[in-house]
Structure formats: structure tokens, C-alpha cells
Amino acid sequence: MTSITEMYISSKKFPIFLLFLYGISVVCCEEIHTTKVFFMPIGPCFFNWNSSKDTFSPNQVQYTTSLVDSPDLPSWMYYSYSGENNTGFLYGVPPVHQKDFQVEVIGLNKKKFEARRKVVNMKVIEKEDKAKYEVQMKIDKLNVQDLFKYLRYNYLLNIFKHVLWKESADDLYVTFIASAVALGARLPLNPDEGEGVVIHLGSQAEFSIELKNLEKEIQPLRIKKYDTCPGFKAMSVERFFRHYNFSLDWCAFKMININSVNNSSEEVWIDSFIDSSLETNPWNPPQRDLIPTRDYTAELTITMITPCLAMIVLIILLSFILYFQHEGISKRNQNTPDVLMVQYESIQRVSKTLRSMSSQRDNDKFLKSSPRLSDERSSRIRPNPPPYSSIRQNVHGDF
């Protein structure tokens, strides 16, 4: 992309002393184009430090970037640091009519307490074939420096050049890139996940049929205005992005038609990201009156009436059963004759008499078992016999 980028890539393949020559010749000047993203890696080799293993541990070197004679970078330029390979990235999109400027980079080796300073002259060149059409995307679980490492953003360009936007194969380039958190998004709940990257791809070629179909596929999600894009709906082209481990937020996907080439890419991005006037053709959802409605009256009626009818039938059956049972008992009582009732009473009276006699008999047995009571009772019951003398006198007198 740039001469500094070539130096960074070649640092993985060429000896150190060749990199030093590279740095002396091109580090002081860098050509960048308006409306096109540039990035400049800043690592140990940028300051001609030895970048061999076991020399620089993570976060051993600290980098500070700013404009010359200024405390900070311009608003359209960003700096991101990657602790994995101890490399920082300076990136941004120069706006239209941007003048040349100088960037001051200071590196501090915390272990050796050594500081080095370099000034990079940024030469801004107006891009002639500016993009007229742009595609906006948001990639989740990814940081900006992850796209710059190993030129991973080229995989994203290849997806559009060979699959989704073949007409832009000759002039497709990155028109904007920034961290989603820097644009107002929330930090991820998991600290190990990336902040998310918002990226724009632009070209002069008109949108392809594949992109228009994809826009129609995404419009229902955008109309409902979800806070977070739902994961239950997968797009038809998602497999191409998953192949390179790109997780896209499809609710943030937009196709932008740039009518005025005088606006900078950053302003276009901000307007489109916050629902500005740069909108695609609105999606006309079907009218509510035309959508067939289902009548639940029959289902509700059946649900209410069925148990009520069952309860009524059950009550009627129980009432008939109880009524006829009571009527049968009364009829049996009426048909019973009086003679049977008298016989029943006489039998009951006799049975009571027998029970009372049996109880008295039992008591007599106990009395007989006592000798004193038995003698007294026998003396009272048996009469005394008449005397024998009187009997004889009467006999003689009669004769």
C-alpha cells in the first residue's frame, strides 16, 4: 500500500542492515492519497533497533505519535497498538484538499531507557479516480490492527472482487476504517474479544446484482431497528466471510451512493452511520390491511363451550340417577302390606321377651350356686307336710 508498508513486510524476510537502508531512504517521506486509507506500521525496525528474539518483550517499547509542534494527531488520523508483536499502526483517510504535514514519532525503550525520535513528511496527493459507490460494513470480534497484520484486509477485498462486486475488480480500495468503539459503540463484555471494526470499500463501478440482492435480504433487519443484530438469521453470502473468520454485523451493512465528490470520506461515513440523508432506496413493507389475519373466534368458542356442555350433561345424568333412586325407595315402602309390618313388630316383641327371660335365667343359675340362698329359697317354696297324728285321727273317725 505504501513504502512504509513494504518496509514492514520486507522486515520479515530481509536482513536487518537492508532494512536500515530502507528506513534511511523512505522513512522521512510518505505519500498518501485522499479518500484512501493509509497505514504505517511502527515497530523496533522503524527506529533501527535490533528486533531479534529475546530482545524486546511485549510492551517493552512505547510509541508516541503526534503532529510536529502539536500535542496530538489530526482528527482523521488514528493510532493503534498491538502488544502481540510490539508494533503500532498509524492509519487514517486524508480528507479532500488536505495539505502536506509532518508526523513526529517517538519510541521509548523502557528496559534500556533509550528514546528515539523520527519525523515523517506526509505528502498528500489528490486521488483522481475517487470512489462513487461505497459499501459499509462492521466486523465484530476484531481489532483494527488485526486487519493490518499480514495484510488481512486483502482477503476482504478479494471477497468483493471475485464474488460480490466483480465490476470493481480494477479499482476497489478501502475508503475508511476505524474502531467501532471510537465511533460510539460499546466495549465487548468479554475483554478478550476485539472492539469491532467499521470499514468502507469504494469503487467507481456501480453496485452489482449480488449486492442489491444482499441489500434486499438485509432490509427487514434494518426496518425493525434491533439494538443488536439478531444471530438467528444468516445471510446467503455469509459463508464467504466465515471462511476467513470475518464475523459481520449485517444490521450495519449499507450501500452508499456518493453524489458529491467534494465531501470527505469521513464525513460520508459519519452521516451514513448516524442515519443521515445518504440512504439507499427505502424498503416498502407490505401494508397491514393486505396481510391476511386469522380469526380465533371459532377456536375460542369451542374452547369455552366444550367444557361447559360436558359439565351440564354430567349434572343432568347425576340428577336423573339420584331422582330415580329416591323414587324407587319410596315405591318399595308404599307397596309393603300392614300385615307384614304387624308380624315384624310381633316378632320384634317376642325376641325382646326371649332376651329378657334368658337374662333372668342366667341370674337364677348364679343364685342356685350359693348354698345359703338355695336353702332359704327351698324352704320358702316347699310347704310343710301335715302332721301324722291328725291324719290318723281323721281316718279312725271316718271308719
Short mmCIF file of C-alpha atoms in Angstrom, two decimals:
data_model
loop_
_atom_site.label_atom_id
_atom_site.label_comp_id
_atom_site.label_asym_id
_atom_site.label_seq_id
_atom_site.Cartn_x
_atom_site.Cartn_y
_atom_site.Cartn_z
CA MET A 1 0.00 0.00 0.00
CA THR A 2 2.80 2.38 0.91
CA SER A 3 6.56 2.37 1.06
CA ILE A 4 6.49 2.04 4.84
CA THR A 5 4.19 -0.93 4.47
CA GLU A 6 6.62 -2.56 2.07
CA MET A 7 9.42 -1.97 4.55
CA TYR A 8 7.34 -3.59 7.32
CA ILE A 9 6.58 -6.66 5.23
CA SER A 10 10.14 -6.99 3.99
CA SER A 11 11.37 -6.88 7.59
CA LYS A 12 10.16 -10.45 7.97
CA LYS A 13 12.31 -11.65 5.05
CA PHE A 14 15.40 -9.45 4.60
CA PRO A 15 18.44 -8.90 6.82
CA ILE A 16 18.46 -6.07 9.32
CA PHE A 17 21.07 -3.92 7.59
CA LEU A 18 18.92 -3.77 4.42
CA LEU A 19 16.04 -2.51 6.50
CA PHE A 20 18.23 0.24 7.86
CA LEU A 21 18.94 1.37 4.31
CA TYR A 22 15.24 1.22 3.59
CA GLY A 23 14.50 3.37 6.63
CA ILE A 24 17.12 5.99 5.75
CA SER A 25 15.74 6.39 2.22
CA VAL A 26 11.96 6.39 2.70
CA VAL A 27 11.04 6.86 6.35
CA CYS A 28 11.29 10.62 6.08
CA CYS A 29 8.68 10.85 3.33
CA GLU A 30 5.41 9.05 2.83
CA GLU A 31 2.91 9.52 0.01
CA ILE A 32 -0.76 9.22 0.90
CA HIS A 33 -3.89 9.72 -1.21
CA THR A 34 -7.09 11.48 -0.29
CA THR A 35 -10.19 9.35 0.29
CA LYS A 36 -7.96 6.29 0.58
CA VAL A 37 -6.87 4.58 3.77
CA PHE A 38 -3.18 4.53 4.53
CA PHE A 39 -1.44 2.78 7.40
CA MET A 40 2.12 2.95 8.65
CA PRO A 41 3.49 0.24 10.96
CA ILE A 42 5.72 1.48 13.78
CA GLY A 43 7.95 -1.18 15.32
CA PRO A 44 11.52 -1.65 16.56
CA CYS A 45 12.85 -1.71 13.00
CA PHE A 46 11.24 1.68 12.39
CA PHE A 47 13.88 3.16 14.73
CA ASN A 48 16.64 0.81 13.54
CA TRP A 49 16.52 -1.14 16.77
CA ASN A 50 17.51 -4.78 16.86
CA SER A 51 14.29 -6.77 16.50
CA SER A 52 15.76 -10.22 17.15
CA LYS A 53 14.10 -12.60 19.57
CA ASP A 54 14.60 -12.27 23.33
CA THR A 55 15.48 -8.61 22.80
CA PHE A 56 12.08 -6.93 23.02
CA SER A 57 9.44 -8.28 25.30
CA PRO A 58 5.79 -7.26 24.91
CA ASN A 59 5.15 -3.65 25.91
CA GLN A 60 8.86 -3.06 26.34
CA VAL A 61 8.86 -0.26 23.76
CA GLN A 62 6.35 2.58 23.96
CA TYR A 63 5.49 4.72 20.94
CA THR A 64 4.04 8.22 20.88
CA THR A 65 2.71 9.88 17.71
CA SER A 66 1.65 13.47 17.09
CA LEU A 67 1.93 16.27 14.60
CA VAL A 68 5.11 18.28 14.68
CA ASP A 69 4.73 21.19 17.08
CA SER A 70 1.34 19.78 18.13
CA PRO A 71 0.29 17.63 21.10
CA ASP A 72 -1.97 15.30 19.14
CA LEU A 73 -2.80 13.82 15.76
CA PRO A 74 -5.39 15.32 13.38
CA SER A 75 -9.00 14.25 13.89
CA TRP A 76 -8.99 11.94 10.85
CA MET A 77 -5.82 10.04 11.89
CA TYR A 78 -5.69 7.25 14.46
CA TYR A 79 -3.04 5.23 16.27
CA SER A 80 -3.48 1.63 17.42
CA TYR A 81 -1.00 -0.61 19.22
CA SER A 82 -0.69 -4.40 19.13
CA GLY A 83 1.12 -5.96 22.07
CA GLU A 84 1.47 -9.35 20.38
CA ASN A 85 4.29 -8.27 18.08
CA ASN A 86 5.17 -4.97 19.80
CA THR A 87 4.03 -2.93 16.80
CA GLY A 88 1.86 0.15 16.48
CA PHE A 89 -0.13 1.26 13.45
CA LEU A 90 -0.75 4.82 12.32
CA TYR A 91 -3.69 4.97 9.92
CA GLY A 92 -6.37 7.25 8.57
CA VAL A 93 -8.01 8.76 5.48
CA PRO A 94 -6.77 12.20 4.38
CA PRO A 95 -9.71 14.47 3.57
CA VAL A 96 -10.01 16.32 0.32
CA HIS A 97 -7.73 19.37 -0.07
CA GLN A 98 -5.53 18.23 2.79
CA LYS A 99 -2.11 19.91 2.71
CA ASP A 100 1.21 18.23 3.38
CA PHE A 101 2.12 17.80 7.04
CA GLN A 102 4.71 16.20 9.31
CA VAL A 103 4.21 13.47 11.91
CA GLU A 104 6.53 13.08 14.85
CA VAL A 105 7.07 9.55 16.17
CA ILE A 106 8.92 8.93 19.45
CA GLY A 107 9.95 5.48 20.62
CA LEU A 108 10.92 4.76 24.22
CA ASN A 109 12.76 1.59 25.23
CA LYS A 110 11.71 1.10 28.85
CA LYS A 111 14.35 -1.55 29.51
CA LYS A 112 17.37 0.47 28.34
CA PHE A 113 15.84 3.91 28.97
CA GLU A 114 16.59 4.86 25.39
CA ALA A 115 14.40 7.24 23.38
CA ARG A 116 14.49 7.89 19.65
CA ARG A 117 12.63 10.39 17.53
CA LYS A 118 11.75 10.44 13.85
CA VAL A 119 9.81 12.87 11.72
CA VAL A 120 7.83 11.59 8.75
CA ASN A 121 6.89 14.01 5.98
CA MET A 122 3.40 13.17 4.76
CA LYS A 123 2.89 14.17 1.15
CA VAL A 124 -0.84 14.26 0.34
CA ILE A 125 -1.82 13.51 -3.26
CA GLU A 126 -5.32 14.09 -4.60
CA LYS A 127 -6.80 10.83 -5.81
CA GLU A 128 -8.08 11.17 -9.36
CA ASP A 129 -10.44 8.19 -9.69
CA LYS A 130 -12.35 8.64 -6.48
CA ALA A 131 -14.97 6.15 -5.45
CA LYS A 132 -18.56 6.93 -6.36
CA TYR A 133 -20.08 3.91 -4.64
CA GLU A 134 -19.23 2.58 -1.22
CA VAL A 135 -20.10 -0.46 0.86
CA GLN A 136 -20.19 -0.04 4.62
CA MET A 137 -19.52 -2.99 6.93
CA LYS A 138 -18.96 -3.66 10.60
CA ILE A 139 -16.82 -6.66 11.57
CA ASP A 140 -17.29 -7.94 15.12
CA LYS A 141 -14.68 -9.53 17.40
CA LEU A 142 -11.81 -7.91 15.53
CA ASN A 143 -9.44 -5.00 16.12
CA VAL A 144 -8.07 -2.59 13.55
CA GLN A 145 -4.52 -3.83 14.00
CA ASP A 146 -5.73 -7.36 13.25
CA LEU A 147 -6.72 -6.25 9.77
CA PHE A 148 -3.37 -4.60 9.16
CA LYS A 149 -1.32 -7.55 10.37
CA TYR A 150 -0.35 -9.79 7.46
CA LEU A 151 -2.47 -7.57 5.21
CA ARG A 152 -5.59 -9.42 6.24
CA TYR A 153 -7.82 -6.74 4.75
CA ASN A 154 -6.84 -8.08 1.31
CA TYR A 155 -8.97 -11.16 2.00
CA LEU A 156 -11.95 -8.88 2.43
CA LEU A 157 -11.18 -7.10 -0.84
CA ASN A 158 -10.90 -10.41 -2.66
CA ILE A 159 -14.37 -11.49 -1.49
CA PHE A 160 -15.90 -8.43 -3.16
CA LYS A 161 -13.67 -8.51 -6.25
CA HIS A 162 -14.32 -12.16 -7.05
CA VAL A 163 -17.79 -12.85 -5.60
CA LEU A 164 -19.99 -9.90 -4.63
CA TRP A 165 -18.73 -6.94 -6.69
CA LYS A 166 -16.87 -8.27 -9.69
CA GLU A 167 -17.26 -4.98 -11.57
CA SER A 168 -14.96 -3.28 -9.03
CA ALA A 169 -12.03 -5.64 -9.50
CA ASP A 170 -9.86 -2.92 -11.08
CA ASP A 171 -10.28 -0.02 -8.64
CA LEU A 172 -11.70 -1.36 -5.36
CA TYR A 173 -9.94 0.09 -2.32
CA VAL A 174 -10.51 0.88 1.36
CA THR A 175 -12.02 4.35 1.80
CA PHE A 176 -12.49 4.34 5.57
CA ILE A 177 -11.53 2.24 8.58
CA ALA A 178 -11.93 2.88 12.28
CA SER A 179 -12.61 1.12 15.55
CA ALA A 180 -16.29 0.69 16.39
CA VAL A 181 -15.63 1.91 19.94
CA ALA A 182 -14.07 5.11 18.58
CA LEU A 183 -17.31 5.75 16.68
CA GLY A 184 -19.52 5.31 19.75
CA ALA A 185 -20.07 1.56 20.05
CA ARG A 186 -19.87 -0.22 23.38
CA LEU A 187 -16.93 -2.26 24.54
CA PRO A 188 -17.50 -6.03 24.33
CA LEU A 189 -18.43 -7.84 27.52
CA ASN A 190 -15.55 -10.25 27.05
CA PRO A 191 -12.26 -8.32 27.36
CA ASP A 192 -10.50 -10.87 25.15
CA GLU A 193 -12.75 -10.09 22.19
CA GLY A 194 -11.97 -7.38 19.68
CA GLU A 195 -13.65 -3.99 19.77
CA GLY A 196 -15.04 -4.31 16.26
CA VAL A 197 -14.00 -2.59 13.04
CA VAL A 198 -16.02 -0.37 10.74
CA ILE A 199 -14.70 -0.40 7.19
CA HIS A 200 -15.72 1.14 3.86
CA LEU A 201 -14.88 -0.25 0.43
CA GLY A 202 -15.27 2.09 -2.53
CA SER A 203 -15.17 1.92 -6.30
CA GLN A 204 -16.35 3.78 -9.38
CA ALA A 205 -18.27 0.74 -10.61
CA GLU A 206 -21.98 0.57 -9.95
CA PHE A 207 -23.36 -1.88 -7.45
CA SER A 208 -23.69 -5.42 -8.74
CA ILE A 209 -26.83 -7.51 -8.76
CA GLU A 210 -25.39 -9.64 -5.94
CA LEU A 211 -25.02 -6.59 -3.70
CA LYS A 212 -28.54 -5.39 -4.49
CA ASN A 213 -29.97 -8.79 -3.63
CA LEU A 214 -27.99 -8.78 -0.42
CA GLU A 215 -29.36 -5.33 0.42
CA LYS A 216 -32.93 -6.60 -0.05
CA GLU A 217 -32.13 -9.55 2.19
CA ILE A 218 -30.88 -7.26 4.97
CA GLN A 219 -33.58 -4.57 4.80
CA PRO A 220 -36.10 -6.36 7.09
CA LEU A 221 -33.49 -6.40 9.86
CA ARG A 222 -32.83 -2.68 9.43
CA ILE A 223 -36.52 -1.74 9.45
CA LYS A 224 -37.09 -3.42 12.83
CA LYS A 225 -34.20 -1.45 14.35
CA TYR A 226 -32.70 -4.10 16.59
CA ASP A 227 -30.34 -2.88 19.32
CA THR A 228 -28.06 -5.77 18.47
CA CYS A 229 -28.24 -7.60 15.19
CA PRO A 230 -30.01 -10.93 15.78
CA GLY A 231 -27.94 -14.02 15.22
CA PHE A 232 -30.84 -16.24 14.18
CA LYS A 233 -30.76 -15.01 10.57
CA ALA A 234 -27.77 -15.98 8.43
CA MET A 235 -27.22 -14.27 5.11
CA SER A 236 -26.81 -16.27 1.91
CA VAL A 237 -23.25 -14.93 1.40
CA GLU A 238 -22.08 -15.34 4.97
CA ARG A 239 -20.10 -18.47 4.17
CA PHE A 240 -17.60 -16.44 2.14
CA PHE A 241 -16.80 -14.25 5.16
CA ARG A 242 -16.76 -17.11 7.63
CA HIS A 243 -14.11 -18.80 5.53
CA TYR A 244 -11.69 -16.02 6.51
CA ASN A 245 -13.01 -15.73 10.11
CA PHE A 246 -14.90 -12.49 9.45
CA SER A 247 -18.00 -12.11 11.64
CA LEU A 248 -20.12 -9.33 10.11
CA ASP A 249 -22.84 -7.31 11.79
CA TRP A 250 -25.39 -7.40 8.98
CA CYS A 251 -27.56 -4.72 10.56
CA ALA A 252 -24.74 -2.22 9.89
CA PHE A 253 -24.31 -3.24 6.25
CA LYS A 254 -25.15 -0.43 3.82
CA MET A 255 -24.60 0.55 0.22
CA ILE A 256 -23.87 4.26 -0.18
CA ASN A 257 -24.13 6.22 -3.41
CA ILE A 258 -21.83 9.22 -3.15
CA ASN A 259 -23.38 12.04 -5.17
CA SER A 260 -20.91 14.75 -4.25
CA VAL A 261 -17.18 14.05 -4.57
CA ASN A 262 -16.40 17.16 -2.58
CA ASN A 263 -17.36 15.56 0.76
CA SER A 264 -14.62 13.70 2.53
CA SER A 265 -14.95 10.00 3.14
CA GLU A 266 -15.04 10.55 6.88
CA GLU A 267 -18.00 12.92 6.65
CA VAL A 268 -19.79 10.49 4.38
CA TRP A 269 -19.15 7.71 6.89
CA ILE A 270 -20.39 9.70 9.86
CA ASP A 271 -23.55 10.77 8.03
CA SER A 272 -24.33 7.27 6.85
CA PHE A 273 -23.56 5.70 10.23
CA ILE A 274 -25.94 8.04 12.09
CA ASP A 275 -28.88 7.73 9.66
CA SER A 276 -28.15 10.75 7.51
CA SER A 277 -29.70 11.77 4.24
CA LEU A 278 -27.43 9.41 2.30
CA GLU A 279 -29.81 6.46 2.22
CA THR A 280 -30.50 3.71 -0.20
CA ASN A 281 -33.86 3.10 -1.77
CA PRO A 282 -36.32 2.65 1.10
CA TRP A 283 -37.85 -0.75 1.56
CA ASN A 284 -41.62 -0.71 1.27
CA PRO A 285 -43.04 -3.32 3.62
CA PRO A 286 -46.46 -4.80 2.81
CA GLN A 287 -49.44 -2.92 4.18
CA ARG A 288 -51.07 -4.26 7.28
CA ASP A 289 -54.53 -4.31 5.69
CA LEU A 290 -53.30 -6.56 2.89
CA ILE A 291 -51.85 -9.16 5.24
CA PRO A 292 -54.39 -11.95 5.88
CA THR A 293 -55.49 -12.19 9.51
CA ARG A 294 -56.53 -15.33 11.31
CA ASP A 295 -59.89 -15.40 13.10
CA TYR A 296 -59.67 -17.01 16.52
CA THR A 297 -63.43 -16.72 17.29
CA ALA A 298 -64.20 -20.33 16.40
CA GLU A 299 -61.28 -21.70 18.43
CA LEU A 300 -62.24 -19.55 21.42
CA THR A 301 -65.90 -20.59 21.20
CA ILE A 302 -65.05 -24.27 21.05
CA THR A 303 -62.62 -23.90 23.94
CA MET A 304 -65.26 -22.28 26.15
CA ILE A 305 -68.37 -24.24 25.12
CA THR A 306 -66.96 -27.77 25.15
CA PRO A 307 -66.20 -27.98 28.91
CA CYS A 308 -69.46 -26.18 29.74
CA LEU A 309 -71.53 -28.70 27.76
CA ALA A 310 -69.70 -31.60 29.34
CA MET A 311 -70.41 -30.20 32.82
CA ILE A 312 -74.13 -29.69 32.04
CA VAL A 313 -74.53 -33.24 30.69
CA LEU A 314 -72.80 -34.66 33.75
CA ILE A 315 -75.06 -32.69 36.13
CA ILE A 316 -78.18 -33.88 34.27
CA LEU A 317 -77.11 -37.52 34.45
CA LEU A 318 -76.36 -37.32 38.17
CA SER A 319 -79.73 -35.61 38.79
CA PHE A 320 -81.63 -38.39 36.96
CA ILE A 321 -79.74 -41.09 38.85
CA LEU A 322 -80.47 -39.53 42.24
CA TYR A 323 -84.15 -38.87 41.37
CA PHE A 324 -84.95 -42.39 40.18
CA GLN A 325 -83.10 -43.95 43.11
CA HIS A 326 -85.16 -41.94 45.61
CA GLU A 327 -88.40 -42.73 43.78
CA GLY A 328 -87.66 -46.45 43.87
CA ILE A 329 -87.14 -46.41 47.62
CA SER A 330 -90.46 -44.59 48.23
CA LYS A 331 -92.32 -47.05 45.98
CA ARG A 332 -90.92 -50.03 47.85
CA ASN A 333 -92.07 -48.52 51.14
CA GLN A 334 -95.57 -47.90 49.78
CA ASN A 335 -96.01 -51.44 48.41
CA THR A 336 -95.15 -53.13 51.77
CA PRO A 337 -98.55 -54.51 53.42
CA ASP A 338 -99.62 -53.72 57.04
CA VAL A 339 -99.76 -57.41 57.99
CA LEU A 340 -96.08 -57.74 57.35
CA MET A 341 -95.46 -54.69 59.48
CA VAL A 342 -97.53 -56.20 62.36
CA GLN A 343 -95.72 -59.52 62.02
CA TYR A 344 -92.46 -57.69 62.09
CA GLU A 345 -93.49 -55.88 65.28
CA SER A 346 -94.73 -59.07 66.98
CA ILE A 347 -91.55 -60.87 66.09
CA GLN A 348 -89.56 -58.00 67.43
CA ARG A 349 -91.59 -58.02 70.69
CA VAL A 350 -91.14 -61.78 71.16
CA SER A 351 -87.47 -61.55 70.53
CA LYS A 352 -87.17 -58.87 73.21
CA THR A 353 -89.13 -61.09 75.68
CA LEU A 354 -86.88 -64.02 74.99
CA ARG A 355 -83.82 -61.89 75.54
CA SER A 356 -85.17 -60.72 78.92
CA MET A 357 -86.02 -64.27 80.01
CA SER A 358 -82.63 -65.53 79.01
CA SER A 359 -81.05 -62.85 81.14
CA GLN A 360 -83.23 -63.88 84.17
CA ARG A 361 -82.31 -67.50 83.65
CA ASP A 362 -78.71 -66.67 83.80
CA ASN A 363 -79.28 -64.81 87.04
CA ASP A 364 -81.07 -67.86 88.58
CA LYS A 365 -78.09 -70.05 87.90
CA PHE A 366 -75.92 -67.71 89.90
CA LEU A 367 -78.41 -67.77 92.78
CA LYS A 368 -78.50 -71.57 92.85
CA SER A 369 -74.80 -71.74 93.09
CA SER A 370 -74.97 -70.04 96.54
CA PRO A 371 -75.87 -72.71 99.27
CA ARG A 372 -77.39 -70.33 101.81
CA LEU A 373 -79.66 -68.67 99.34
CA SER A 374 -80.69 -72.03 97.92
CA ASP A 375 -81.76 -73.34 101.36
CA GLU A 376 -83.76 -70.31 102.19
CA ARG A 377 -85.42 -70.33 98.82
CA SER A 378 -86.23 -74.07 99.05
CA SER A 379 -87.73 -73.65 102.48
CA ARG A 380 -89.95 -70.90 101.32
CA ILE A 381 -91.08 -72.66 98.19
CA ARG A 382 -91.81 -76.13 99.67
CA PRO A 383 -94.82 -76.27 102.07
CA ASN A 384 -94.56 -78.15 105.33
CA PRO A 385 -96.23 -81.57 105.32
CA PRO A 386 -99.22 -82.07 107.65
CA PRO A 387 -98.64 -83.92 110.94
CA TYR A 388 -99.12 -87.71 111.01
CA SER A 389 -101.36 -87.77 114.23
CA SER A 390 -104.10 -85.70 112.76
CA ILE A 391 -104.17 -87.90 109.73
CA ARG A 392 -104.67 -90.97 111.83
CA GLN A 393 -107.48 -89.46 113.91
CA ASN A 394 -109.37 -88.46 110.87
CA VAL A 395 -109.04 -91.92 109.47
CA HIS A 396 -110.39 -93.61 112.60
CA GLY A 397 -113.23 -91.22 112.89
CA ASP A 398 -114.35 -91.79 109.35
CA PHE A 399 -114.41 -95.56 109.85
#
